[in-house]
Short mmCIF file of C-alpha atoms and ligand atoms in Angstrom, two decimals:
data_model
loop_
_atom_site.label_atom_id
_atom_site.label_comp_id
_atom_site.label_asym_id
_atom_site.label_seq_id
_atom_site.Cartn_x
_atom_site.Cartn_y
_atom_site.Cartn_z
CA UNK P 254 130.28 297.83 119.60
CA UNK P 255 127.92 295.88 122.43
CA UNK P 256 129.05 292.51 123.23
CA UNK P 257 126.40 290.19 121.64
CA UNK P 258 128.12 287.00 120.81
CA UNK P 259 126.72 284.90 123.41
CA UNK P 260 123.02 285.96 123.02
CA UNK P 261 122.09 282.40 120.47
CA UNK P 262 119.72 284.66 119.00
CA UNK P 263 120.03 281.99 116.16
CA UNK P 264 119.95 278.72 118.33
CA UNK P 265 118.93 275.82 116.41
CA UNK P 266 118.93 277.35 112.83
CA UNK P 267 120.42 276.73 109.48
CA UNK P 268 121.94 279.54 107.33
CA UNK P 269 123.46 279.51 103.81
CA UNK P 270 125.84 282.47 103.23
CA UNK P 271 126.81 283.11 99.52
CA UNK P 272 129.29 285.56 99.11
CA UNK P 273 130.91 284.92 102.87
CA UNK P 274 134.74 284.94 101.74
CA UNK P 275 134.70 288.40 102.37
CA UNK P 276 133.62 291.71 103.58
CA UNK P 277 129.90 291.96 104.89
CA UNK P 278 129.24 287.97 103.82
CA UNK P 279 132.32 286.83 105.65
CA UNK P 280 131.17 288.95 108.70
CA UNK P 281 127.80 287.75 108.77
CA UNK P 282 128.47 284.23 108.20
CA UNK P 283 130.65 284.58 111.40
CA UNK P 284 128.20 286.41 113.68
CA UNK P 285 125.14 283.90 113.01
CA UNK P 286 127.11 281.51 113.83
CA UNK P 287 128.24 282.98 117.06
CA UNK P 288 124.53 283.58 117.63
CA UNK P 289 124.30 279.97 117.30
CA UNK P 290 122.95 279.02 113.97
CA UNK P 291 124.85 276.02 112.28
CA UNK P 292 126.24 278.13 109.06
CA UNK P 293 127.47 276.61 105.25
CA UNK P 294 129.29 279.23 103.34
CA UNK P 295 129.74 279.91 99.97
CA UNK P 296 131.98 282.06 97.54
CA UNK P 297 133.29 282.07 94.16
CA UNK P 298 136.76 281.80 96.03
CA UNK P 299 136.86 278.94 97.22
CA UNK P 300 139.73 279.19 99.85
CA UNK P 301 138.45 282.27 101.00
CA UNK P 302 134.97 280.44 101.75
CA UNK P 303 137.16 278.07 103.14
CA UNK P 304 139.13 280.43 105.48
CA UNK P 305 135.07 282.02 106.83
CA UNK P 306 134.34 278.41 107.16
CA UNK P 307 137.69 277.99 109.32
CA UNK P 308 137.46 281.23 111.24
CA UNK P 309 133.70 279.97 112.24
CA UNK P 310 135.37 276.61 113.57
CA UNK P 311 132.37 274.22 112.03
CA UNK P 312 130.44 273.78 108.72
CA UNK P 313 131.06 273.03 105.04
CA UNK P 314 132.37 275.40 102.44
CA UNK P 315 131.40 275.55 98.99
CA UNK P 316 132.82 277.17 95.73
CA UNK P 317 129.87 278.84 93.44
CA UNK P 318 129.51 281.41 91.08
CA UNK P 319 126.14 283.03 91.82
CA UNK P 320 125.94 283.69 88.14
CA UNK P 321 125.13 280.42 87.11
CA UNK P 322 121.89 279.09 88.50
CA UNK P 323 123.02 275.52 88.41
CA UNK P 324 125.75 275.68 90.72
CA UNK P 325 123.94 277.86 92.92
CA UNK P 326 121.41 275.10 92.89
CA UNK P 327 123.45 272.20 93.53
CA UNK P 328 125.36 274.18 96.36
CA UNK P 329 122.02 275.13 98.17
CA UNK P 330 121.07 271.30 97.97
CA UNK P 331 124.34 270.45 99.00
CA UNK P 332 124.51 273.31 102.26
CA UNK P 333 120.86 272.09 102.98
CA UNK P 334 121.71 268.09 102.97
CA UNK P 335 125.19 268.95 104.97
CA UNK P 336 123.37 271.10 107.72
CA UNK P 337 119.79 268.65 107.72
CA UNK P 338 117.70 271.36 106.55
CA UNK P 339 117.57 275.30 105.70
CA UNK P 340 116.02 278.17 107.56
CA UNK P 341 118.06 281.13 106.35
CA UNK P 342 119.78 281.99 102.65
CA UNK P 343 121.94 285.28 102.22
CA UNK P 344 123.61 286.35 99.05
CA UNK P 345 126.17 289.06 99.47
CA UNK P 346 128.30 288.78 96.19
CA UNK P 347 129.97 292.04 94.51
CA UNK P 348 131.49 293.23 91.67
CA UNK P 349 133.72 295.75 91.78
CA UNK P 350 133.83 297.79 88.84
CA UNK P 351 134.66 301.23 87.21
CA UNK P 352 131.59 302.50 85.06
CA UNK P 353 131.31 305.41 82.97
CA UNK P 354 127.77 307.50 83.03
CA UNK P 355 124.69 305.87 81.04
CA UNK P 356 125.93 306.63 77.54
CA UNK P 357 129.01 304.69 77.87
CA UNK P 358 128.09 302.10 79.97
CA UNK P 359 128.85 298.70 77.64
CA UNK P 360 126.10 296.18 77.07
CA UNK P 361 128.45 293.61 79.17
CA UNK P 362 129.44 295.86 82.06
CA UNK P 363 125.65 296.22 82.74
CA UNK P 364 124.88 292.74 81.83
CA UNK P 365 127.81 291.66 84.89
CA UNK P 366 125.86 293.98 87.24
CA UNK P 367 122.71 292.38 86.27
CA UNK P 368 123.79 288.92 87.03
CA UNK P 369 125.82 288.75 90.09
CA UNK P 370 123.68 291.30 91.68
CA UNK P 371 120.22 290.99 90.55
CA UNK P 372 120.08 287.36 88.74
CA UNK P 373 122.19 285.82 92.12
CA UNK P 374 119.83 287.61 93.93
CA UNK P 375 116.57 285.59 92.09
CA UNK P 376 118.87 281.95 91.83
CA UNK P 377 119.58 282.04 95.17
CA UNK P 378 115.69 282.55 96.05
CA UNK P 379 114.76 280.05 93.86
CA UNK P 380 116.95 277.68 95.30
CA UNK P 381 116.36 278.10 98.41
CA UNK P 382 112.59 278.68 98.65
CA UNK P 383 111.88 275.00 98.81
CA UNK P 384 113.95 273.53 101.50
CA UNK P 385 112.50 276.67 103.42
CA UNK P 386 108.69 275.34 102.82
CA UNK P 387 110.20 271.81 103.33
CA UNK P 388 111.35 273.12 106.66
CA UNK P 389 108.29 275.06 107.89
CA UNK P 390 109.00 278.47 106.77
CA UNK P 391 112.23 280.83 107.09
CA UNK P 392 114.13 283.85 105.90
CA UNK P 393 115.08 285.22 102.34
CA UNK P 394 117.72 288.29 102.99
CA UNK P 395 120.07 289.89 100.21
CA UNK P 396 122.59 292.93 100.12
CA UNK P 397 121.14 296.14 98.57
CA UNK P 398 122.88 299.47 99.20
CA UNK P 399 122.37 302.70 100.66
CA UNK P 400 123.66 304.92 98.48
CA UNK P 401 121.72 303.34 95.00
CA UNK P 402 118.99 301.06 96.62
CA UNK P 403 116.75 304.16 97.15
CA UNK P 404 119.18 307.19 95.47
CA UNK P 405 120.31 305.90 91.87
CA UNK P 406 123.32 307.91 91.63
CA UNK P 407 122.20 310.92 93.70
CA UNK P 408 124.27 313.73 92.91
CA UNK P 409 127.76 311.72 93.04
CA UNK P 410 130.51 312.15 90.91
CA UNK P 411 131.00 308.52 90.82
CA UNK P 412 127.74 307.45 89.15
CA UNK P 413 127.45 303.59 88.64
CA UNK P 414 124.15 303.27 86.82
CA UNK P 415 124.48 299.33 86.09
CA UNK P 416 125.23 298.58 90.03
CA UNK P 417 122.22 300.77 91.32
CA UNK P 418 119.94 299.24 88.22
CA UNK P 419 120.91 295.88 89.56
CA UNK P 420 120.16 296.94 93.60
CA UNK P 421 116.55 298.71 92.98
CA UNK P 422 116.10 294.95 90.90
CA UNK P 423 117.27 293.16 93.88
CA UNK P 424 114.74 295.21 96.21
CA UNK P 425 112.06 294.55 93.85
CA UNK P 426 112.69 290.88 93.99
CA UNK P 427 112.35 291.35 98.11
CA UNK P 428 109.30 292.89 97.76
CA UNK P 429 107.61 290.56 95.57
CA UNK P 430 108.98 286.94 96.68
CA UNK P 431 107.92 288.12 100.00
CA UNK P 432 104.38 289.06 98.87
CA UNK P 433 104.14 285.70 97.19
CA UNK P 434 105.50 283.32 99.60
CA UNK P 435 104.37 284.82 102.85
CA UNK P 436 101.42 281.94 103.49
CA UNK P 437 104.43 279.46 102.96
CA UNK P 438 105.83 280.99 105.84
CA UNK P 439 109.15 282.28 104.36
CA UNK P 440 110.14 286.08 104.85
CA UNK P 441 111.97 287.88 102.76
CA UNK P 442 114.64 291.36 103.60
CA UNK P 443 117.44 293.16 102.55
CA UNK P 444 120.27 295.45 104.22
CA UNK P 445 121.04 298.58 102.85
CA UNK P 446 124.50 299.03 104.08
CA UNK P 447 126.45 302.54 104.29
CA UNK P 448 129.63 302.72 103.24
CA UNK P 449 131.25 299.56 104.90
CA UNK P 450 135.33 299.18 104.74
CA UNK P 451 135.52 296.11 103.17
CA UNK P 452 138.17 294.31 100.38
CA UNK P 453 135.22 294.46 98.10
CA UNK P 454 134.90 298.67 98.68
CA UNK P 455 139.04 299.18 98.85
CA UNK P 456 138.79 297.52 95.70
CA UNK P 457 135.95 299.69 93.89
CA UNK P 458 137.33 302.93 95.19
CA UNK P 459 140.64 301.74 93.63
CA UNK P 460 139.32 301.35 90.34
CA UNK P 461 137.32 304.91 90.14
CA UNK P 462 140.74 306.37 91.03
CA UNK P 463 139.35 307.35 94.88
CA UNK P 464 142.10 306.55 97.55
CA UNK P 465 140.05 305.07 100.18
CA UNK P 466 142.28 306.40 102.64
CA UNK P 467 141.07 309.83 101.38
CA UNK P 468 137.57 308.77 101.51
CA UNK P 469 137.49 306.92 104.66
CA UNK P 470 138.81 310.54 105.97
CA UNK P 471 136.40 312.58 104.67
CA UNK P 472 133.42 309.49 105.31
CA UNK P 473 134.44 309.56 108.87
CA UNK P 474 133.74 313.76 108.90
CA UNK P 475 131.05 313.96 106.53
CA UNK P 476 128.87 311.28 107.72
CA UNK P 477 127.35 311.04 110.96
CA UNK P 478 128.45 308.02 111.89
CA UNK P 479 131.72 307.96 109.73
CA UNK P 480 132.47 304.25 107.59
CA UNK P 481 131.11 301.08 109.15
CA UNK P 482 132.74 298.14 109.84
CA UNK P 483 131.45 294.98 108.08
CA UNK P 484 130.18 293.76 111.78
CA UNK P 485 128.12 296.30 111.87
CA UNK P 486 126.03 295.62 108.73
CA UNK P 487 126.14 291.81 109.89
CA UNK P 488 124.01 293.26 112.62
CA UNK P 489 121.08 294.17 110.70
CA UNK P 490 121.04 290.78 108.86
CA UNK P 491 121.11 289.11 112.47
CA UNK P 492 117.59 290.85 112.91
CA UNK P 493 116.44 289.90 110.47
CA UNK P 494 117.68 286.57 110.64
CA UNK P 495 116.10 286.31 113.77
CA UNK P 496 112.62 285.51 115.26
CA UNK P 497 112.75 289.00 116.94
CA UNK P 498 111.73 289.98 113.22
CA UNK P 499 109.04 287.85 113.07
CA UNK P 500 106.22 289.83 111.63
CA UNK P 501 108.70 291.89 108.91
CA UNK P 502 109.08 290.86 105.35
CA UNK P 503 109.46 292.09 102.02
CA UNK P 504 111.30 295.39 104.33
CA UNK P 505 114.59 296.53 103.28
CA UNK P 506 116.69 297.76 106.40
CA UNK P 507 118.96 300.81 106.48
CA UNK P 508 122.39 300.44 108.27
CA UNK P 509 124.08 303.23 106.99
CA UNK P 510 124.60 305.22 111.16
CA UNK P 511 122.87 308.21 109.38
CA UNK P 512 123.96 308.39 105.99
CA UNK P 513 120.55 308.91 104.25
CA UNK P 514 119.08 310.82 106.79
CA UNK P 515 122.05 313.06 106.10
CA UNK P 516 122.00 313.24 102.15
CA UNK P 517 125.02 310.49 102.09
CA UNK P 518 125.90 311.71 98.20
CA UNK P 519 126.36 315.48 99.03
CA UNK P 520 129.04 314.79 101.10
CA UNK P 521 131.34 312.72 99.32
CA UNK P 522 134.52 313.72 97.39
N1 NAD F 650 131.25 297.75 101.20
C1 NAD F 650 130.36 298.70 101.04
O1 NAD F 650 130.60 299.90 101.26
C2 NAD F 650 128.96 298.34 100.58
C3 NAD F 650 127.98 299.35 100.62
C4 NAD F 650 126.70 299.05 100.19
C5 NAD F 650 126.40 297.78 99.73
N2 NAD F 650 127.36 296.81 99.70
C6 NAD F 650 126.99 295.50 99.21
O2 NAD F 650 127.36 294.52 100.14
C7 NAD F 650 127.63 293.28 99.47
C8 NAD F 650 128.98 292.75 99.94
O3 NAD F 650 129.98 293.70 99.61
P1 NAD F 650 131.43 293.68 100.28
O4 NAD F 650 131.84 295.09 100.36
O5 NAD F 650 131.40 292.84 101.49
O6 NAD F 650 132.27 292.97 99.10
P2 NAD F 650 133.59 292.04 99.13
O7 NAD F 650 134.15 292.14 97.75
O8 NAD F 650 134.47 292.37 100.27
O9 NAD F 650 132.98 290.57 99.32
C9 NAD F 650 132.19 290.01 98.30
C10 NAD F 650 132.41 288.51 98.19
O10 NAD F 650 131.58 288.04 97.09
C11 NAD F 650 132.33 287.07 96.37
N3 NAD F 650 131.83 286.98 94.99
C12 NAD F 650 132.06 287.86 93.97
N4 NAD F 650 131.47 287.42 92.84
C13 NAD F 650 130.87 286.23 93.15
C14 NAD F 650 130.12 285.30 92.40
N5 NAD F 650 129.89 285.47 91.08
N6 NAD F 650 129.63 284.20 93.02
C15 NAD F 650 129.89 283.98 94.34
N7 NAD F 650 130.60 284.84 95.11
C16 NAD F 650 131.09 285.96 94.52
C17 NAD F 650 133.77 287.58 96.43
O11 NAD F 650 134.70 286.53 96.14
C18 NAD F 650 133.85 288.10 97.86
O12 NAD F 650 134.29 287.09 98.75
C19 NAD F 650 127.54 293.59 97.97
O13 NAD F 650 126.27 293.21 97.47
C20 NAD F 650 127.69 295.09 97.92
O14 NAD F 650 127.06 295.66 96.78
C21 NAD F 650 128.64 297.07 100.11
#
Protein backbone atom coordinates (compact mmCIF):
# COMPACT_ATOMS: atom_id res chain seq x y z
CA UNK A 1 0.00 0.00 0.00
CA UNK A 2 1.56 3.73 -1.00
CA UNK A 3 2.64 5.70 1.87
CA UNK A 4 0.05 8.54 2.14
CA UNK A 5 -0.12 9.51 5.73
CA UNK A 6 1.63 12.69 5.55
CA UNK A 7 -0.19 14.12 2.44
CA UNK A 8 -3.01 16.50 4.99
CA UNK A 9 -5.25 15.90 2.24
CA UNK A 10 -7.80 16.78 5.06
CA UNK A 11 -5.95 19.83 6.68
CA UNK A 12 -8.21 21.98 8.54
CA UNK A 13 -11.44 19.80 8.45
CA UNK A 14 -13.91 18.31 10.78
CA UNK A 15 -15.18 14.68 10.43
CA UNK A 16 -17.78 12.69 12.43
CA UNK A 17 -17.25 8.90 12.11
CA UNK A 18 -20.23 6.71 13.33
CA UNK A 19 -19.52 3.27 13.40
CA UNK A 20 -15.45 3.86 13.90
CA UNK A 21 -14.93 1.11 16.76
CA UNK A 22 -14.26 -1.17 14.17
CA UNK A 23 -13.49 -2.51 10.82
CA UNK A 24 -13.79 0.03 7.81
CA UNK A 25 -15.16 2.99 10.42
CA UNK A 26 -12.27 2.44 12.77
CA UNK A 27 -9.88 2.55 9.70
CA UNK A 28 -11.23 5.55 8.27
CA UNK A 29 -11.59 7.48 11.31
CA UNK A 30 -7.77 6.84 11.65
CA UNK A 31 -6.62 7.74 8.13
CA UNK A 32 -8.55 11.25 8.01
CA UNK A 33 -7.08 11.99 10.75
CA UNK A 34 -3.62 11.21 9.61
CA UNK A 35 -4.58 13.26 6.57
CA UNK A 36 -5.10 15.90 9.00
CA UNK A 37 -8.72 16.42 9.66
CA UNK A 38 -9.58 16.89 13.47
CA UNK A 39 -11.89 13.53 13.81
CA UNK A 40 -14.93 12.71 16.72
CA UNK A 41 -15.86 9.10 16.64
CA UNK A 42 -18.73 7.32 17.38
CA UNK A 43 -19.98 3.64 18.05
CA UNK A 44 -22.53 1.80 19.83
CA UNK A 45 -19.43 0.38 21.83
CA UNK A 46 -18.40 2.74 23.56
CA UNK A 47 -14.82 1.56 24.59
CA UNK A 48 -14.19 0.49 21.29
CA UNK A 49 -14.97 4.20 20.03
CA UNK A 50 -12.89 4.97 22.75
CA UNK A 51 -9.88 2.74 21.80
CA UNK A 52 -10.24 4.54 17.62
CA UNK A 53 -10.35 7.69 19.54
CA UNK A 54 -7.03 6.56 21.49
CA UNK A 55 -5.26 4.95 18.56
CA UNK A 56 -5.92 8.50 16.65
CA UNK A 57 -4.13 10.28 19.73
CA UNK A 58 -6.83 13.41 19.81
CA UNK A 59 -10.65 13.94 19.73
CA UNK A 60 -13.78 12.98 21.65
CA UNK A 61 -15.56 9.67 21.59
CA UNK A 62 -19.09 9.13 21.78
CA UNK A 63 -21.44 6.09 22.49
CA UNK A 64 -24.68 6.05 19.99
CA UNK A 65 -26.90 3.70 18.61
CA UNK A 66 -27.54 4.86 15.03
CA UNK A 67 -30.96 3.40 15.44
CA UNK A 68 -32.34 5.95 17.44
CA UNK A 69 -32.42 9.35 15.83
CA UNK A 70 -32.15 11.19 19.08
CA UNK A 71 -28.93 10.07 20.16
CA UNK A 72 -27.59 10.29 16.84
CA UNK A 73 -28.73 13.85 17.08
CA UNK A 74 -27.41 14.86 20.27
CA UNK A 75 -23.98 13.09 19.41
CA UNK A 76 -23.65 15.05 16.03
CA UNK A 77 -24.34 18.34 18.11
CA UNK A 78 -22.11 17.22 20.60
CA UNK A 79 -18.97 16.03 17.84
CA UNK A 80 -19.83 19.40 16.06
CA UNK A 81 -19.62 21.76 19.40
CA UNK A 82 -16.36 19.57 20.59
CA UNK A 83 -14.51 19.98 17.13
CA UNK A 84 -16.03 23.99 16.43
CA UNK A 85 -17.86 22.98 13.48
CA UNK A 86 -18.57 19.97 10.90
CA UNK A 87 -17.40 19.43 7.37
CA UNK A 88 -17.59 15.66 7.01
CA UNK A 89 -20.24 12.86 8.57
CA UNK A 90 -19.66 9.01 7.84
CA UNK A 91 -21.84 6.23 9.08
CA UNK A 92 -20.34 2.81 8.79
CA UNK A 93 -22.48 0.69 11.30
CA UNK A 94 -23.24 -3.20 10.62
CA UNK A 95 -25.19 -5.86 11.57
CA UNK A 96 -24.10 -9.04 11.29
CA UNK A 97 -26.68 -11.46 10.75
CA UNK A 98 -27.73 -14.95 9.36
CA UNK A 99 -30.90 -14.60 7.01
CA UNK A 100 -32.82 -17.16 5.38
CA UNK A 101 -34.13 -16.43 1.55
CA UNK A 102 -37.25 -13.93 1.16
CA UNK A 103 -39.92 -16.31 2.41
CA UNK A 104 -38.43 -16.74 5.73
CA UNK A 105 -36.98 -13.66 6.33
CA UNK A 106 -38.90 -12.39 9.84
CA UNK A 107 -40.61 -9.03 9.90
CA UNK A 108 -37.82 -8.01 12.68
CA UNK A 109 -34.72 -9.38 10.99
CA UNK A 110 -35.61 -7.07 8.03
CA UNK A 111 -36.87 -4.35 10.17
CA UNK A 112 -32.92 -4.49 12.05
CA UNK A 113 -31.49 -4.23 8.50
CA UNK A 114 -33.70 -1.40 7.77
CA UNK A 115 -32.68 0.65 10.68
CA UNK A 116 -29.07 0.42 11.33
CA UNK A 117 -28.40 0.40 7.70
CA UNK A 118 -30.84 2.45 5.91
CA UNK A 119 -32.67 4.60 8.82
CA UNK A 120 -28.77 5.41 10.38
CA UNK A 121 -28.02 6.14 7.08
CA UNK A 122 -31.08 9.08 6.79
CA UNK A 123 -30.51 10.18 10.92
CA UNK A 124 -27.17 10.68 10.43
CA UNK A 125 -27.92 13.01 7.24
CA UNK A 126 -30.38 14.73 8.94
CA UNK A 127 -28.24 15.50 11.65
CA UNK A 128 -25.63 16.51 10.13
CA UNK A 129 -26.92 18.52 7.14
CA UNK A 130 -27.17 21.67 9.18
CA UNK A 131 -23.93 22.25 10.85
CA UNK A 132 -22.66 21.46 7.18
CA UNK A 133 -24.79 24.63 5.72
CA UNK A 134 -23.83 26.37 9.03
CA UNK A 135 -20.28 25.72 7.99
CA UNK A 136 -20.33 26.60 4.27
CA UNK A 137 -20.96 23.36 2.69
CA UNK A 138 -19.28 19.74 3.12
CA UNK A 139 -19.50 16.02 2.61
CA UNK A 140 -22.33 13.37 3.27
CA UNK A 141 -20.57 9.71 2.73
CA UNK A 142 -22.11 6.24 3.95
CA UNK A 143 -21.07 2.45 3.55
CA UNK A 144 -22.98 0.58 0.77
CA UNK A 145 -21.59 -2.71 -0.54
CA UNK A 146 -20.36 -4.28 -3.52
CA UNK A 147 -21.76 -7.35 -3.60
CA UNK A 148 -25.78 -6.04 -2.86
CA UNK A 149 -25.47 -2.21 -3.54
CA UNK A 150 -25.80 -2.89 -7.33
CA UNK A 151 -26.25 -7.09 -7.35
CA UNK A 152 -29.12 -7.95 -4.72
CA UNK A 153 -28.06 -11.35 -4.04
CA UNK A 154 -26.53 -12.20 -7.44
CA UNK A 155 -26.32 -15.75 -7.79
CA UNK A 156 -24.85 -16.44 -4.10
CA UNK A 157 -25.67 -19.12 -1.98
CA UNK A 158 -25.68 -16.83 0.89
CA UNK A 159 -28.55 -14.53 -0.10
CA UNK A 160 -29.26 -11.72 2.52
CA UNK A 161 -32.27 -9.98 1.03
CA UNK A 162 -32.93 -7.57 4.18
CA UNK A 163 -29.04 -6.31 4.13
CA UNK A 164 -29.02 -5.62 0.26
CA UNK A 165 -32.82 -4.02 0.64
CA UNK A 166 -31.31 -1.80 3.25
CA UNK A 167 -27.89 -0.88 0.91
CA UNK A 168 -29.86 -0.09 -2.56
CA UNK A 169 -32.07 2.28 0.32
CA UNK A 170 -28.92 3.73 1.53
CA UNK A 171 -27.75 4.54 -2.21
CA UNK A 172 -31.02 5.98 -2.90
CA UNK A 173 -30.75 8.26 0.02
CA UNK A 174 -27.10 9.38 -1.65
CA UNK A 175 -28.61 10.07 -4.67
CA UNK A 176 -31.37 12.15 -3.58
CA UNK A 177 -29.92 14.23 -0.46
CA UNK A 178 -27.27 15.05 -2.89
CA UNK A 179 -29.71 16.24 -5.60
CA UNK A 180 -31.45 18.30 -2.96
CA UNK A 181 -28.78 19.90 -1.07
CA UNK A 182 -26.21 20.50 -3.74
CA UNK A 183 -26.91 24.61 -3.88
CA UNK A 184 -26.26 24.36 -0.02
CA UNK A 185 -23.01 23.25 -0.92
CA UNK A 186 -22.98 19.80 0.80
CA UNK A 187 -22.01 16.59 -1.31
CA UNK A 188 -23.12 13.52 -0.76
CA UNK A 189 -21.17 9.61 -1.62
CA UNK A 190 -20.93 6.24 -0.71
CA UNK A 191 -18.19 3.33 -0.86
CA UNK A 192 -19.03 0.18 -2.15
CA UNK A 193 -16.49 -1.94 -0.49
CA UNK A 194 -15.40 -5.62 -1.66
CA UNK A 195 -15.06 -8.06 0.62
CA UNK A 196 -12.99 -6.29 3.43
CA UNK A 197 -11.50 -8.61 6.46
CA UNK A 198 -12.95 -7.00 9.15
CA UNK A 199 -14.49 -8.20 12.92
CA UNK A 200 -17.76 -7.15 11.47
CA UNK A 201 -17.23 -9.80 8.18
CA UNK A 202 -15.37 -12.70 10.55
CA UNK A 203 -18.41 -12.31 12.39
CA UNK A 204 -21.14 -12.64 9.47
CA UNK A 205 -19.30 -15.45 7.80
CA UNK A 206 -19.42 -17.13 11.26
CA UNK A 207 -22.98 -17.01 11.54
CA UNK A 208 -23.85 -18.39 7.79
CA UNK A 209 -21.61 -21.31 8.82
CA UNK A 210 -18.62 -19.98 6.17
CA UNK A 211 -15.10 -20.31 7.84
CA UNK A 212 -13.56 -17.18 6.78
CA UNK A 213 -10.37 -18.79 6.68
CA UNK A 214 -11.91 -20.88 3.83
CA UNK A 215 -13.24 -17.89 2.20
CA UNK A 216 -10.45 -15.56 2.57
CA UNK A 217 -8.60 -18.60 0.58
CA UNK A 218 -10.70 -18.96 -2.09
CA UNK A 219 -11.42 -14.67 -2.11
CA UNK A 220 -7.75 -14.29 -2.44
CA UNK A 221 -7.88 -16.86 -5.83
CA UNK A 222 -11.13 -16.04 -7.12
CA UNK A 223 -11.01 -12.39 -7.04
CA UNK A 224 -8.67 -10.29 -8.77
CA UNK A 225 -7.47 -8.52 -6.19
CA UNK A 226 -8.12 -11.17 -3.39
CA UNK A 227 -9.89 -9.61 0.27
CA UNK A 228 -9.12 -6.01 1.13
CA UNK A 229 -7.91 -4.70 4.07
CA UNK A 230 -10.15 -2.15 5.88
CA UNK A 231 -7.32 0.63 4.88
CA UNK A 232 -7.99 0.12 1.71
CA UNK A 233 -11.73 0.97 1.65
CA UNK A 234 -10.74 3.99 4.04
CA UNK A 235 -9.06 5.10 0.87
CA UNK A 236 -11.98 5.70 -1.20
CA UNK A 237 -13.78 7.61 1.62
CA UNK A 238 -10.50 9.86 1.85
CA UNK A 239 -11.47 10.93 -1.83
CA UNK A 240 -14.20 11.60 -1.27
CA UNK A 241 -13.65 13.27 1.82
CA UNK A 242 -11.44 15.39 0.09
CA UNK A 243 -11.50 18.59 -2.08
CA UNK A 244 -9.81 16.51 -4.87
CA UNK A 245 -13.59 15.31 -5.22
CA UNK A 246 -14.88 18.49 -5.50
CA UNK A 247 -17.28 18.39 -8.37
CA UNK A 248 -18.69 14.53 -7.40
CA UNK A 249 -21.83 13.96 -5.46
CA UNK A 250 -24.68 11.84 -5.16
CA UNK A 251 -21.72 9.01 -6.84
CA UNK A 252 -21.31 5.82 -5.15
CA UNK A 253 -17.58 4.56 -5.45
CA UNK A 254 -16.47 0.96 -6.07
CA UNK A 255 -13.47 -0.37 -4.01
CA UNK A 256 -13.86 -3.82 -4.46
CA UNK A 257 -9.78 -4.32 -6.62
CA UNK A 258 -12.01 -5.93 -9.37
CA UNK A 259 -14.66 -7.77 -7.85
CA UNK A 260 -17.62 -6.54 -10.02
CA UNK A 261 -15.83 -6.22 -13.01
CA UNK A 262 -15.18 -9.90 -12.39
CA UNK A 263 -18.81 -11.19 -11.47
CA UNK A 264 -17.73 -11.11 -7.54
CA UNK A 265 -20.89 -13.71 -6.74
CA UNK A 266 -19.82 -16.47 -9.27
CA UNK A 267 -16.87 -17.02 -7.56
CA UNK A 268 -17.63 -17.50 -4.11
CA UNK A 269 -18.08 -20.79 -2.15
N1 LIG B 1 -16.42 -6.10 5.70
C1 LIG B 1 -16.90 -6.27 4.48
O1 LIG B 1 -16.56 -7.23 3.75
C2 LIG B 1 -17.91 -5.29 3.93
C3 LIG B 1 -18.23 -5.38 2.56
C4 LIG B 1 -19.15 -4.50 2.03
C5 LIG B 1 -19.73 -3.54 2.83
N2 LIG B 1 -19.40 -3.45 4.16
C6 LIG B 1 -20.05 -2.42 4.95
O2 LIG B 1 -19.07 -1.66 5.63
C7 LIG B 1 -19.61 -1.14 6.85
C8 LIG B 1 -18.66 -1.47 7.99
O3 LIG B 1 -18.52 -2.87 8.09
P1 LIG B 1 -17.33 -3.56 8.89
O4 LIG B 1 -17.04 -4.81 8.16
O5 LIG B 1 -16.26 -2.57 9.12
O6 LIG B 1 -18.09 -3.92 10.26
P2 LIG B 1 -17.56 -4.07 11.78
O7 LIG B 1 -18.59 -4.91 12.46
O8 LIG B 1 -16.15 -4.52 11.82
O9 LIG B 1 -17.68 -2.58 12.34
C9 LIG B 1 -18.95 -1.99 12.47
C10 LIG B 1 -19.01 -1.07 13.69
O10 LIG B 1 -20.36 -0.55 13.76
C11 LIG B 1 -20.75 -0.54 15.13
N3 LIG B 1 -22.21 -0.58 15.23
C12 LIG B 1 -23.03 -1.66 15.05
N4 LIG B 1 -24.31 -1.32 15.27
C13 LIG B 1 -24.31 0.00 15.61
C14 LIG B 1 -25.33 0.92 15.96
N5 LIG B 1 -26.62 0.54 16.04
N6 LIG B 1 -25.00 2.20 16.23
C15 LIG B 1 -23.69 2.60 16.19
N7 LIG B 1 -22.67 1.77 15.87
C16 LIG B 1 -22.97 0.48 15.58
C17 LIG B 1 -20.09 -1.78 15.72
O11 LIG B 1 -20.02 -1.70 17.15
C18 LIG B 1 -18.74 -1.78 15.02
O12 LIG B 1 -17.78 -1.06 15.78
C19 LIG B 1 -21.02 -1.76 6.98
O13 LIG B 1 -22.00 -0.84 6.53
C20 LIG B 1 -20.95 -2.96 6.05
O14 LIG B 1 -22.23 -3.31 5.54
C21 LIG B 1 -18.50 -4.31 4.72
Amino acid sequence: MPEVGTMDLLAGKRALVIGAGSGIGAATAKLFAAQGAAVAVADINVAAAAATASAIGAGPSFGVDITDPEQVRRTVDAAAQTLGGLDIALNTPFVAAAHPDVVGLTPEQFRREWEVLAAGTLYTFQAAIPHLKAGGGGVLLTTSSALFGDYGAYAHPAIIPAYGAAKGAQEMLVKTTATLHARDGIRVCAVQPGFTLTPGAERSMAMQGIDLATFTSVAAAGLPMGAAQPEQIAEGFLFLASDYASYITGFTLLVDGGSYASHFGRMLP
